[in-house]
PDB file of C-alpha atoms in Angstrom:
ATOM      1  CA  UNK A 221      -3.483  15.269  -4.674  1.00  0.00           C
ATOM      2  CA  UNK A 222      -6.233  14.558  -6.840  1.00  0.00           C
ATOM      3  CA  UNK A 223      -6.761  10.744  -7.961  1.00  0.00           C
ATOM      4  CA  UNK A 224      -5.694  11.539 -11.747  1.00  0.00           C
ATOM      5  CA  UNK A 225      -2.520  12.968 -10.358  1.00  0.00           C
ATOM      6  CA  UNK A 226      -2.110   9.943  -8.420  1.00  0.00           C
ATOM      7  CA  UNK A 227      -3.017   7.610 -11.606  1.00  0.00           C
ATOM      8  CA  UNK A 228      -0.436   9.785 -13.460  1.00  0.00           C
ATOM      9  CA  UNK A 229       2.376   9.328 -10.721  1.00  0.00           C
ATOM     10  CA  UNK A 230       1.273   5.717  -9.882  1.00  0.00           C
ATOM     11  CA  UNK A 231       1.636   4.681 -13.541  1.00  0.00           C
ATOM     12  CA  UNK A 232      -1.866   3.060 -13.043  1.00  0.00           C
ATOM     13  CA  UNK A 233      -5.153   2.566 -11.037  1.00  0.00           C
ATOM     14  CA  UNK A 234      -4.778   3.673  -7.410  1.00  0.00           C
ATOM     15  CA  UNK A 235      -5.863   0.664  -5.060  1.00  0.00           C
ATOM     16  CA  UNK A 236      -8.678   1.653  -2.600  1.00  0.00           C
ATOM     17  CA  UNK A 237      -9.587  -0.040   0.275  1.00  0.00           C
ATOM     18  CA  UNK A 238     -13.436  -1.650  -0.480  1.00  0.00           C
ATOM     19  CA  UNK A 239     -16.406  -0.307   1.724  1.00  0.00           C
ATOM     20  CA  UNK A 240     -14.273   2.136   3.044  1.00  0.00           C
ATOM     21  CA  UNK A 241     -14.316   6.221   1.854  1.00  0.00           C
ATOM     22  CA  UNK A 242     -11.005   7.536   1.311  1.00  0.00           C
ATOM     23  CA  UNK A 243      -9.952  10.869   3.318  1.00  0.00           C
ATOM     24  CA  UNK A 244      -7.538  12.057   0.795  1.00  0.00           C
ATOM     25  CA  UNK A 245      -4.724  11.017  -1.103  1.00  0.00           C
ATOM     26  CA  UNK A 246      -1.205  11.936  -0.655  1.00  0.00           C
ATOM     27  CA  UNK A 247       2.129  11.727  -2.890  1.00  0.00           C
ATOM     28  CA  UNK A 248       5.509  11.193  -1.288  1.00  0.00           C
ATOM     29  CA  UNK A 249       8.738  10.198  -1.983  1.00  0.00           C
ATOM     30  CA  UNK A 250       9.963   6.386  -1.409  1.00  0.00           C
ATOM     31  CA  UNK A 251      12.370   7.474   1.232  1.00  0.00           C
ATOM     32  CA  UNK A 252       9.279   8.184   3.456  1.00  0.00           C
ATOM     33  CA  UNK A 253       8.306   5.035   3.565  1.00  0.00           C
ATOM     34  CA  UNK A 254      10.108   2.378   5.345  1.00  0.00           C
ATOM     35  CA  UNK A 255      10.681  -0.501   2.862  1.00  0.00           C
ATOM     36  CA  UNK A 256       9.310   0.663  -0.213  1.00  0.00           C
ATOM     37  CA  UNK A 257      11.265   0.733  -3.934  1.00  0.00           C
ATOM     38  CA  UNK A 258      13.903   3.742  -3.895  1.00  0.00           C
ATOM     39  CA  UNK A 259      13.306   6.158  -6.681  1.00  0.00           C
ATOM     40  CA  UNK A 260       9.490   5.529  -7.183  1.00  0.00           C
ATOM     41  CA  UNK A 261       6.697   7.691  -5.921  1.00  0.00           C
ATOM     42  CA  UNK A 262       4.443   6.077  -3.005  1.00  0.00           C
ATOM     43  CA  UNK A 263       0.794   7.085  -3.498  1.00  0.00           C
ATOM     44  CA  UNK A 264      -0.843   7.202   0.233  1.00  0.00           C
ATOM     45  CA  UNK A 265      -4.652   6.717   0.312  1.00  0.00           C
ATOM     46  CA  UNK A 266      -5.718   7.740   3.390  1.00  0.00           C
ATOM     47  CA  UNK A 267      -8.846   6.388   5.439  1.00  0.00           C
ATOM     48  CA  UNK A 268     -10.329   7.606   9.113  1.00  0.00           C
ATOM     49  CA  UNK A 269     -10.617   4.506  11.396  1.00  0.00           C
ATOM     50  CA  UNK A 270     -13.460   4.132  13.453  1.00  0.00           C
ATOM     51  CA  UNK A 271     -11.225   4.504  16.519  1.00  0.00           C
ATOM     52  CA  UNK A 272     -10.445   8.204  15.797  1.00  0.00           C
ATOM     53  CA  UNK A 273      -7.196   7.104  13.620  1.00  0.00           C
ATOM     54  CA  UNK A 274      -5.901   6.389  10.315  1.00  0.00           C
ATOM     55  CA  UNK A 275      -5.763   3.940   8.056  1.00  0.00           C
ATOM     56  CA  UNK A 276      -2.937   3.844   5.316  1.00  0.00           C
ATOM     57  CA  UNK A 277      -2.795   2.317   1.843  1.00  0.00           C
ATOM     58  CA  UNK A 278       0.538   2.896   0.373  1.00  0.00           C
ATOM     59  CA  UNK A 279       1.039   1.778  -2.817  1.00  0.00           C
ATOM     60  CA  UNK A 280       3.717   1.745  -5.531  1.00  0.00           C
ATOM     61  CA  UNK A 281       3.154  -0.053  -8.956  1.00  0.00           C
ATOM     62  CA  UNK A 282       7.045  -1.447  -9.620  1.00  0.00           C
ATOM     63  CA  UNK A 283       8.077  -1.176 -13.427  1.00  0.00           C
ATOM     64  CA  UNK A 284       8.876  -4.361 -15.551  1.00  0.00           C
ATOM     65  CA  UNK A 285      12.538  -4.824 -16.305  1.00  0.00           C
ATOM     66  CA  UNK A 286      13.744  -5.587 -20.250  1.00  0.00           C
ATOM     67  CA  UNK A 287      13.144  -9.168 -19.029  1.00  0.00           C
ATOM     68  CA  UNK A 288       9.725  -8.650 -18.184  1.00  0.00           C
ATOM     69  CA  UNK A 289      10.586  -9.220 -14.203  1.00  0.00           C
ATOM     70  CA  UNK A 290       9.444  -6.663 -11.557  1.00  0.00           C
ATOM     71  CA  UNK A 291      12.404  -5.912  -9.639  1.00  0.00           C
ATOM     72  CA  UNK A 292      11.761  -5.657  -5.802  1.00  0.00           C
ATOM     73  CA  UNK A 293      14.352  -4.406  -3.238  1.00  0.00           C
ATOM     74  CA  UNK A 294      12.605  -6.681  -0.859  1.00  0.00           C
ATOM     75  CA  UNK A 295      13.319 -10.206  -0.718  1.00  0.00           C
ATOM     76  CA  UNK A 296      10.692 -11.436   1.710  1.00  0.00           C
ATOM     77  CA  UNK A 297       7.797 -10.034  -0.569  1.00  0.00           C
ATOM     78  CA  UNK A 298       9.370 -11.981  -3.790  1.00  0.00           C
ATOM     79  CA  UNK A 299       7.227 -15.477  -2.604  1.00  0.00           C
ATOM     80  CA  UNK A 300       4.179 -14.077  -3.054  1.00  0.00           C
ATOM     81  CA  UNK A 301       3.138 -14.170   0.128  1.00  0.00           C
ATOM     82  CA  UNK A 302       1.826 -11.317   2.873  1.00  0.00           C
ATOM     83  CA  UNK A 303       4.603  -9.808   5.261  1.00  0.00           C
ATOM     84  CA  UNK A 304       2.853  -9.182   8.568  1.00  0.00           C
ATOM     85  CA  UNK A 305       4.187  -7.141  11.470  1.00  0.00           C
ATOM     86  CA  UNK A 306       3.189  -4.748  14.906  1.00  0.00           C
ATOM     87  CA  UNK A 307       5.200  -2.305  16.506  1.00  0.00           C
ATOM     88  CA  UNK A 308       5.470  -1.603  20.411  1.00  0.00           C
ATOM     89  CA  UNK A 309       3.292   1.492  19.687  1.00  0.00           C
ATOM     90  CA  UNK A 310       0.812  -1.061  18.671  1.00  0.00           C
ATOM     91  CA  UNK A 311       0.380  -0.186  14.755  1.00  0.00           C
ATOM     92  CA  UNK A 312       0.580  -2.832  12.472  1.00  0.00           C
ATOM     93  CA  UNK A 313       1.298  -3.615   9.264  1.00  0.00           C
ATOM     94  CA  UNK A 314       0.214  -5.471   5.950  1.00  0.00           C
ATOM     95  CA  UNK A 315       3.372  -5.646   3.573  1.00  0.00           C
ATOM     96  CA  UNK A 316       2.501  -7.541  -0.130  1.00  0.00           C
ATOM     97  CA  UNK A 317       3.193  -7.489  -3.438  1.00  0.00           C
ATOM     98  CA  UNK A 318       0.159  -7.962  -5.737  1.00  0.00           C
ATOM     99  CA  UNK A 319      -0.285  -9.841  -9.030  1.00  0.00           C
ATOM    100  CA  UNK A 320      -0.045  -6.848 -11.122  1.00  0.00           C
ATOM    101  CA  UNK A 321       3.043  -5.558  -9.260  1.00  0.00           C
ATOM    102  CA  UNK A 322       1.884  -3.536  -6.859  1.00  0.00           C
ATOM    103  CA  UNK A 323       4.051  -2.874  -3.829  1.00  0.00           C
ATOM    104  CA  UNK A 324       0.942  -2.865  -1.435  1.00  0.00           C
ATOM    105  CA  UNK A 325       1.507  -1.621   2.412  1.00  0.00           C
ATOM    106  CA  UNK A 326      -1.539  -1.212   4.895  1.00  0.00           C
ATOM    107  CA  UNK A 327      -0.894   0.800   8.074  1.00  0.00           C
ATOM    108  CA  UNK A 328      -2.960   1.174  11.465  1.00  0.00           C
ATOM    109  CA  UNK A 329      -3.018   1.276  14.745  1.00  0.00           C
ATOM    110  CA  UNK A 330      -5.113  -1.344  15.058  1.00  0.00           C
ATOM    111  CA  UNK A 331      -4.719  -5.116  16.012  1.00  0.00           C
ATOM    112  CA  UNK A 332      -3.383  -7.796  13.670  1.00  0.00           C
ATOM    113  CA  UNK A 333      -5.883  -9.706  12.697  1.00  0.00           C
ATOM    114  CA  UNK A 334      -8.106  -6.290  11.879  1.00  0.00           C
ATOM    115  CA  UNK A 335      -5.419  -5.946   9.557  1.00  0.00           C
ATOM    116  CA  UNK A 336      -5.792  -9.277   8.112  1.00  0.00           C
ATOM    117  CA  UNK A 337      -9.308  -8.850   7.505  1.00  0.00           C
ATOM    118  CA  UNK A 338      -8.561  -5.600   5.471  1.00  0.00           C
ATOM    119  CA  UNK A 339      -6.173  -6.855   3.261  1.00  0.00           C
ATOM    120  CA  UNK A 340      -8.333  -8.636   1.026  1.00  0.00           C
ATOM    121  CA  UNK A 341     -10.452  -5.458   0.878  1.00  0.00           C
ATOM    122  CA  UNK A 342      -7.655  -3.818  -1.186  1.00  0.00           C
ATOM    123  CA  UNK A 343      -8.564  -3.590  -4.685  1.00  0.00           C
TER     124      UNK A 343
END
């Protein structure tokens, strides 16, 4: 899709990762995405690694309730702080939920603490 469609789905600014060219960007549905809010669009910037791979920026921006809270299915991302995981396949993952309530997830099969120095990239 083209970034003003994804600003229009998003319901804001799509996050890009800094220093790094996006591929393209890509729309799906929240069932596509393991762990992100059901009935929102994700918005999927996509990056090519320098190992031949990809690197994935899903985002979601989660609507206010009447109380002003951002409701989160996710429990573990409500403190704030940066979920971390790798698979047996060796792709790992950057799970967090931003100060302007972005459901942030980076993806790639590449080692953790790569990861960790991306995350603060994402702006």
């Amino acid at each position: 899709v083209s970034r003003s469609e994804a600003v229009r789905r998003l319901g804001g600014p799509v996050r890009s990762l800094q220093g790094y060219d996006a591929d393209h960007l890509e729309v799906g549905a929240a069932s596509a995405v393991p762990g992100a809010q059901a009935g929102l669009d994700v918005i999927r910037v996509v990056y090519r690694a320098a190992n031949g791979g990809r690197i994935l920026l899903d985002q979601q921006l989660i609507p206010t309730d009447s109380s002003g809270f951002r409701p989160i299915d996710d429990p573990t991302l409500e403190s704030g702080e940066t979920a971390y995981g790798t698979s047996p396949s060796g792709v790992s993952v950057a799970t967090w939920l931003d100060e302007e309530g972005y459901r942030m997830s980076l993806v790639a099969q590449l080692p953790l603490d790569s990861i960790k120095k991306l995350v603060p990239l994402v702006r």
